[in-house]
PDB file of C-alpha atoms in Angstrom:
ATOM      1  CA  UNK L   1     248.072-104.302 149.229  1.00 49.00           C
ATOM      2  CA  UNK L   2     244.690-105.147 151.117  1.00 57.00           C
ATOM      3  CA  UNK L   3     245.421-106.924 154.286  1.00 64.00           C
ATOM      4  CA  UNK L   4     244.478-111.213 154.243  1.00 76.00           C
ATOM      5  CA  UNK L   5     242.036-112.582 156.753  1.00 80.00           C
ATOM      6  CA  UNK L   6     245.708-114.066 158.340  1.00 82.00           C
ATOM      7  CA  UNK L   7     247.425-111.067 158.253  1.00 79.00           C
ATOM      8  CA  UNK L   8     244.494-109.007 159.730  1.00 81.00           C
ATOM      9  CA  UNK L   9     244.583-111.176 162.823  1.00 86.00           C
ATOM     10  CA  UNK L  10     247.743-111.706 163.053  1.00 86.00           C
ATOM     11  CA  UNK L  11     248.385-107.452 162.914  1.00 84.00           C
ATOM     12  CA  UNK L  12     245.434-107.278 165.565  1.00 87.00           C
ATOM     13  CA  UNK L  13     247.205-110.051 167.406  1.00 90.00           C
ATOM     14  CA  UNK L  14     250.377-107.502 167.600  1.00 88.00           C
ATOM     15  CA  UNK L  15     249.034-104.670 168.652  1.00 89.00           C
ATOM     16  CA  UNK L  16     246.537-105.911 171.724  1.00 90.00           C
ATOM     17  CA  UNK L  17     249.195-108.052 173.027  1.00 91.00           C
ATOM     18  CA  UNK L  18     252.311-105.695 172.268  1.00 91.00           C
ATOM     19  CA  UNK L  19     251.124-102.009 171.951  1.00 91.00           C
ATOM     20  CA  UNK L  20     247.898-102.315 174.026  1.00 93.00           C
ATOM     21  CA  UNK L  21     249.777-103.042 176.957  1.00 94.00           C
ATOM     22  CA  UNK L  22     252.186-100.414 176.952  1.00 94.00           C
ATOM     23  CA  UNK L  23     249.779 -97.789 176.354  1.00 94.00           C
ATOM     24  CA  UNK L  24     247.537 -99.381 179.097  1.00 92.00           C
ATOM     25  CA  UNK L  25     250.338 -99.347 181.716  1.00 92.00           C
ATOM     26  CA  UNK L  26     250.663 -95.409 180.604  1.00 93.00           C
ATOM     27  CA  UNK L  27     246.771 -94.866 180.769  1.00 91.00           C
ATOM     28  CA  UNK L  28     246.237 -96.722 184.093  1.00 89.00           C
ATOM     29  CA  UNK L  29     248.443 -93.912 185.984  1.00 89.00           C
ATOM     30  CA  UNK L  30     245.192 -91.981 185.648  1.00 87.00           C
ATOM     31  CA  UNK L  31     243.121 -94.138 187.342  1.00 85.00           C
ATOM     32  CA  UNK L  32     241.750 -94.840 190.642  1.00 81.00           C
ATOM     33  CA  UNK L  33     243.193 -97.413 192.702  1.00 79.00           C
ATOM     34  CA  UNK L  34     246.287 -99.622 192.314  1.00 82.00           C
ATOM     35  CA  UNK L  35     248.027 -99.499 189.661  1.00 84.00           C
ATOM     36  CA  UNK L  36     248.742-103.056 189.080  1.00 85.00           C
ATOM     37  CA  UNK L  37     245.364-104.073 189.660  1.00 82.00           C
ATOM     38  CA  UNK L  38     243.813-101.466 187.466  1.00 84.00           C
ATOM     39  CA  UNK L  39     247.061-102.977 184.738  1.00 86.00           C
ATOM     40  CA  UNK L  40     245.751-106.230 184.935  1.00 85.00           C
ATOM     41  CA  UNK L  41     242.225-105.491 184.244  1.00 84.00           C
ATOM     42  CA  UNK L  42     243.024-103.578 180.876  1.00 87.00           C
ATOM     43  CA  UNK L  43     245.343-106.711 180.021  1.00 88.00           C
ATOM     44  CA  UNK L  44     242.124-108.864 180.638  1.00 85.00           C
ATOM     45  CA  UNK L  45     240.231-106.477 178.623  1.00 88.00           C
ATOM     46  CA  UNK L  46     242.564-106.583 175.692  1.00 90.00           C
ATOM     47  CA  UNK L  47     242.782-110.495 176.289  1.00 90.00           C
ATOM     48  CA  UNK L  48     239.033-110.692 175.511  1.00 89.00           C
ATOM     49  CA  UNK L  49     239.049-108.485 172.648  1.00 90.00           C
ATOM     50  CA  UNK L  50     242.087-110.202 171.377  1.00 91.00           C
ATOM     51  CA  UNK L  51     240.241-113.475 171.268  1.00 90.00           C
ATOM     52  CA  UNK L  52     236.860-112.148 170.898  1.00 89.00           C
ATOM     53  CA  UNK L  53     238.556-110.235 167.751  1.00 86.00           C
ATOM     54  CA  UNK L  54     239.847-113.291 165.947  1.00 89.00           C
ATOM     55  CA  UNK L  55     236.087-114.274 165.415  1.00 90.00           C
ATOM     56  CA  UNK L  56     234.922-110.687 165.027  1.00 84.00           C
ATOM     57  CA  UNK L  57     237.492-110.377 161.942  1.00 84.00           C
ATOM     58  CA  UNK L  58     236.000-113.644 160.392  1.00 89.00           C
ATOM     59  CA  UNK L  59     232.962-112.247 160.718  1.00 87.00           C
ATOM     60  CA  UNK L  60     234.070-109.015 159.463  1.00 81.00           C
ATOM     61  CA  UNK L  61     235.953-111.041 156.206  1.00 82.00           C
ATOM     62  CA  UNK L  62     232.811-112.518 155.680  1.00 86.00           C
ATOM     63  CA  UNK L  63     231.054-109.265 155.425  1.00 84.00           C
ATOM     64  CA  UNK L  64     233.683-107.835 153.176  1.00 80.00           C
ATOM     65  CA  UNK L  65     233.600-110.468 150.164  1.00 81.00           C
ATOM     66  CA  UNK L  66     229.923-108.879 149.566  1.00 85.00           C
ATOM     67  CA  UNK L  67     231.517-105.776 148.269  1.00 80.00           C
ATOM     68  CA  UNK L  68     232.598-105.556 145.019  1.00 81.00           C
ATOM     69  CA  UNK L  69     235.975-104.323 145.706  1.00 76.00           C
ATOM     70  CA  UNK L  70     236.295-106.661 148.648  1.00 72.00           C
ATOM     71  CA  UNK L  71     237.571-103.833 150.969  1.00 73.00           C
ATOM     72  CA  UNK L  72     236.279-101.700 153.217  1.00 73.00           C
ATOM     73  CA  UNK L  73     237.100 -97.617 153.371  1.00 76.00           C
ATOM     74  CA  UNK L  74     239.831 -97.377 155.945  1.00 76.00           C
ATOM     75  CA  UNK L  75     237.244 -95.275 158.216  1.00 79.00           C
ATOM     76  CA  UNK L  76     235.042 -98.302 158.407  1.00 80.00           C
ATOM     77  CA  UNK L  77     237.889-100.036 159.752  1.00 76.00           C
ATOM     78  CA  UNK L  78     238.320 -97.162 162.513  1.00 81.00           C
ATOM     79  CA  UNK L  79     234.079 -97.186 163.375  1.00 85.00           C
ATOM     80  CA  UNK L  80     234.060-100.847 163.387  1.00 83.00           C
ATOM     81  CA  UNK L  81     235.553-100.758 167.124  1.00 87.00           C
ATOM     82  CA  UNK L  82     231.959 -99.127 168.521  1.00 90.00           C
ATOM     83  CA  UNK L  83     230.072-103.315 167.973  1.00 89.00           C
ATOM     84  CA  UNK L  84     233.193-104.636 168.880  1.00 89.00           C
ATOM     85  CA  UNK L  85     233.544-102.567 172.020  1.00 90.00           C
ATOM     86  CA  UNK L  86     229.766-103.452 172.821  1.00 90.00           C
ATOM     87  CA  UNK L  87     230.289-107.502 172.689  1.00 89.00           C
ATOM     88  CA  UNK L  88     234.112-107.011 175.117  1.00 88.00           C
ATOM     89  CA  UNK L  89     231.907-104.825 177.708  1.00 88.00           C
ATOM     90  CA  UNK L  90     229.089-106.982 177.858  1.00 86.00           C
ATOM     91  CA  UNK L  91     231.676-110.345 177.970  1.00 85.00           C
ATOM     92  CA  UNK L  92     233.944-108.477 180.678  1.00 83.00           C
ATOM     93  CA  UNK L  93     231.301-106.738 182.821  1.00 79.00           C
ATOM     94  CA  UNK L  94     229.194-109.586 183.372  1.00 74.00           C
ATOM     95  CA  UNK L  95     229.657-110.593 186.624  1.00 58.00           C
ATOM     96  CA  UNK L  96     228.449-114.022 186.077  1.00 48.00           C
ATOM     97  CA  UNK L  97     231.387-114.478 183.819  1.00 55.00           C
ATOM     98  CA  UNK L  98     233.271-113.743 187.253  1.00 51.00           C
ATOM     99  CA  UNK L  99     236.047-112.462 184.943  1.00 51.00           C
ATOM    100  CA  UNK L 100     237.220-109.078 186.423  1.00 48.00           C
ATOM    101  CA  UNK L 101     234.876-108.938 189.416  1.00 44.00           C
ATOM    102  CA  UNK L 102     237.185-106.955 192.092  1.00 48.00           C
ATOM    103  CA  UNK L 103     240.079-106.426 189.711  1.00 48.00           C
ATOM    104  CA  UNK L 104     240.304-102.719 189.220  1.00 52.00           C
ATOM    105  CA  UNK L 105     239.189-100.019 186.618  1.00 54.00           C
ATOM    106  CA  UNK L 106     236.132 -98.917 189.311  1.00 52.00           C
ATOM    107  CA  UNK L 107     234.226-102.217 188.713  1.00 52.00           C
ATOM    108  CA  UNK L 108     234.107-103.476 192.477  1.00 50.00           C
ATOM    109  CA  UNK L 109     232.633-106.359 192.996  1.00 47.00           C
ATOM    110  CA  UNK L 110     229.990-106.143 189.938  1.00 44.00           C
ATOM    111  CA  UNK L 111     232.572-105.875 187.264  1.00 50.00           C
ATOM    112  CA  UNK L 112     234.516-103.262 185.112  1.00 60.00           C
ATOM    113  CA  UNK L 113     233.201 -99.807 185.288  1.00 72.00           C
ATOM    114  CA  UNK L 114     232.165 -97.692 182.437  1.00 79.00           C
ATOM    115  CA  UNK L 115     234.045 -94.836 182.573  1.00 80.00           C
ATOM    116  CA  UNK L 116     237.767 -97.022 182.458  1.00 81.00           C
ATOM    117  CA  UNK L 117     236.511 -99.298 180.172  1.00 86.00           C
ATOM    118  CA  UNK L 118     235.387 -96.386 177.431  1.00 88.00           C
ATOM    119  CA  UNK L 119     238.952 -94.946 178.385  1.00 88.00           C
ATOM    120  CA  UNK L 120     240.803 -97.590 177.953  1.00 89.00           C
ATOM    121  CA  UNK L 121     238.794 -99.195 175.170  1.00 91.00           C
ATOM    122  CA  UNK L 122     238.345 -95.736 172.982  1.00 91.00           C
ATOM    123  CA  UNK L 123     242.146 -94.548 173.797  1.00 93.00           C
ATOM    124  CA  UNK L 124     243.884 -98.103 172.743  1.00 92.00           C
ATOM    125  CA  UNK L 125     241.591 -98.332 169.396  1.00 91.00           C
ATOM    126  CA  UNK L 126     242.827 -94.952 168.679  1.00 92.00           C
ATOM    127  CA  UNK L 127     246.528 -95.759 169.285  1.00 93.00           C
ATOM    128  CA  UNK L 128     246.644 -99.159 167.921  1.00 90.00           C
ATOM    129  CA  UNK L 129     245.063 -97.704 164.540  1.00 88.00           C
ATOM    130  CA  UNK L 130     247.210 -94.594 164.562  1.00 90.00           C
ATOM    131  CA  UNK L 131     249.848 -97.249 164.856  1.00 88.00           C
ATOM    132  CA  UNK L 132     248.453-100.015 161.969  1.00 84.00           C
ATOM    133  CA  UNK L 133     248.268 -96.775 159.692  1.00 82.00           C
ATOM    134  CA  UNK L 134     251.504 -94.617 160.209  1.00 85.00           C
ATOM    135  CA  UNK L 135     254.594 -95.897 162.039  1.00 86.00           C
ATOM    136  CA  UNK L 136     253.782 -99.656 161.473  1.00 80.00           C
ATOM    137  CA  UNK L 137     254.088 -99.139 157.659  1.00 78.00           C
ATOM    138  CA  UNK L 138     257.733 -97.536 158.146  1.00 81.00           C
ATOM    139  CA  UNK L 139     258.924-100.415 160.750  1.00 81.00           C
ATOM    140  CA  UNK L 140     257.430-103.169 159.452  1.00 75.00           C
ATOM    141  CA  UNK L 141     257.877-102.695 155.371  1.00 73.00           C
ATOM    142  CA  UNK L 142     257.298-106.205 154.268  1.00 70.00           C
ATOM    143  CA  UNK L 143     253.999-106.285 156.128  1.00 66.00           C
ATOM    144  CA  UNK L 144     252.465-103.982 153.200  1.00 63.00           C
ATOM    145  CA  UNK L 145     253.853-106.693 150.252  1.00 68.00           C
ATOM    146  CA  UNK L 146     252.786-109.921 152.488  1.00 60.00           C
ATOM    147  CA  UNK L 147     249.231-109.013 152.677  1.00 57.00           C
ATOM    148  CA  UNK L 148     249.646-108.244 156.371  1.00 57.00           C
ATOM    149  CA  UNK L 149     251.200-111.238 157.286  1.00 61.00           C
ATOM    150  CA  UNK L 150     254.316-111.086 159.499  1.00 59.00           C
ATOM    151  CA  UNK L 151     255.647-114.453 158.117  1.00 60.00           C
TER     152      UNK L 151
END
């Protein structure tokens, strides 16, 4: 069953706020710095593109109902991180923002660096979709007959 606007946010909802974390707090351990600090900026990160997401998938729904079978090839899915990763990197690492200034990931005072961000970004993409597409169909069975939705 194709996923419902609801059910895709609530499933991206799930895994940046419950599997982005964990793999974050693994993936950190590899970074520069403090670990805590360097935690909390990926948890800011996957804030952002939690929230930034929710209108990113309306926009995304939006751009779906123009094809005729209303669904995208599950690859599109995967690519459609790269303009999503764009928009979080510009929102996080402006400094103006003042949002992670100073918090870790090798952004210093100017914001979040490159290289952690692409880590981090690239790695929990890869992990969270691994994860929407293999062991969250065995765990979560009703989400494939609910459209998604976890209630």
């Amino acid at each position: 069953m194709t996923p419902t606007i609801s059910g895709r946010i609530q499933s991206k909802l799930f895994l940046l706020l419950v599997i982005g974390p964990i793999w974050n707090a693994f993936l950190v351990l590899f970074f520069d710095g403090g670990w805590l600090d360097n935690w909390w900026a990926t948890i800011q990160v996957l804030l952002w593109t939690a929230g930034l997401g929710i209108l990113w998938e309306l926009l995304w729904h939006a751009l779906q109902q123009t094809r005729w079978e209303k669904d995208w090839p599950i690859m599109f899915g995967l690519l459609q991180f790269i303009p999503e990763g764009v928009l979080v990197f510009f929102v996080v690492s402006s400094s103006f923002l003042g949002l992670i200034a100073g918090s870790g990931m090798g952004g210093g005072d100017s914001g979040v660096g490159t290289g952690p961000f692409l880590w981090s970004f690239i790695t929990t993409v890869l992990v969270t979709w691994t994860w929407i597409n293999g062991p969250h169909r065995i765990f979560f069975i009703r989400w494939r007959f609910e459209g998604g939705r976890f209630v």
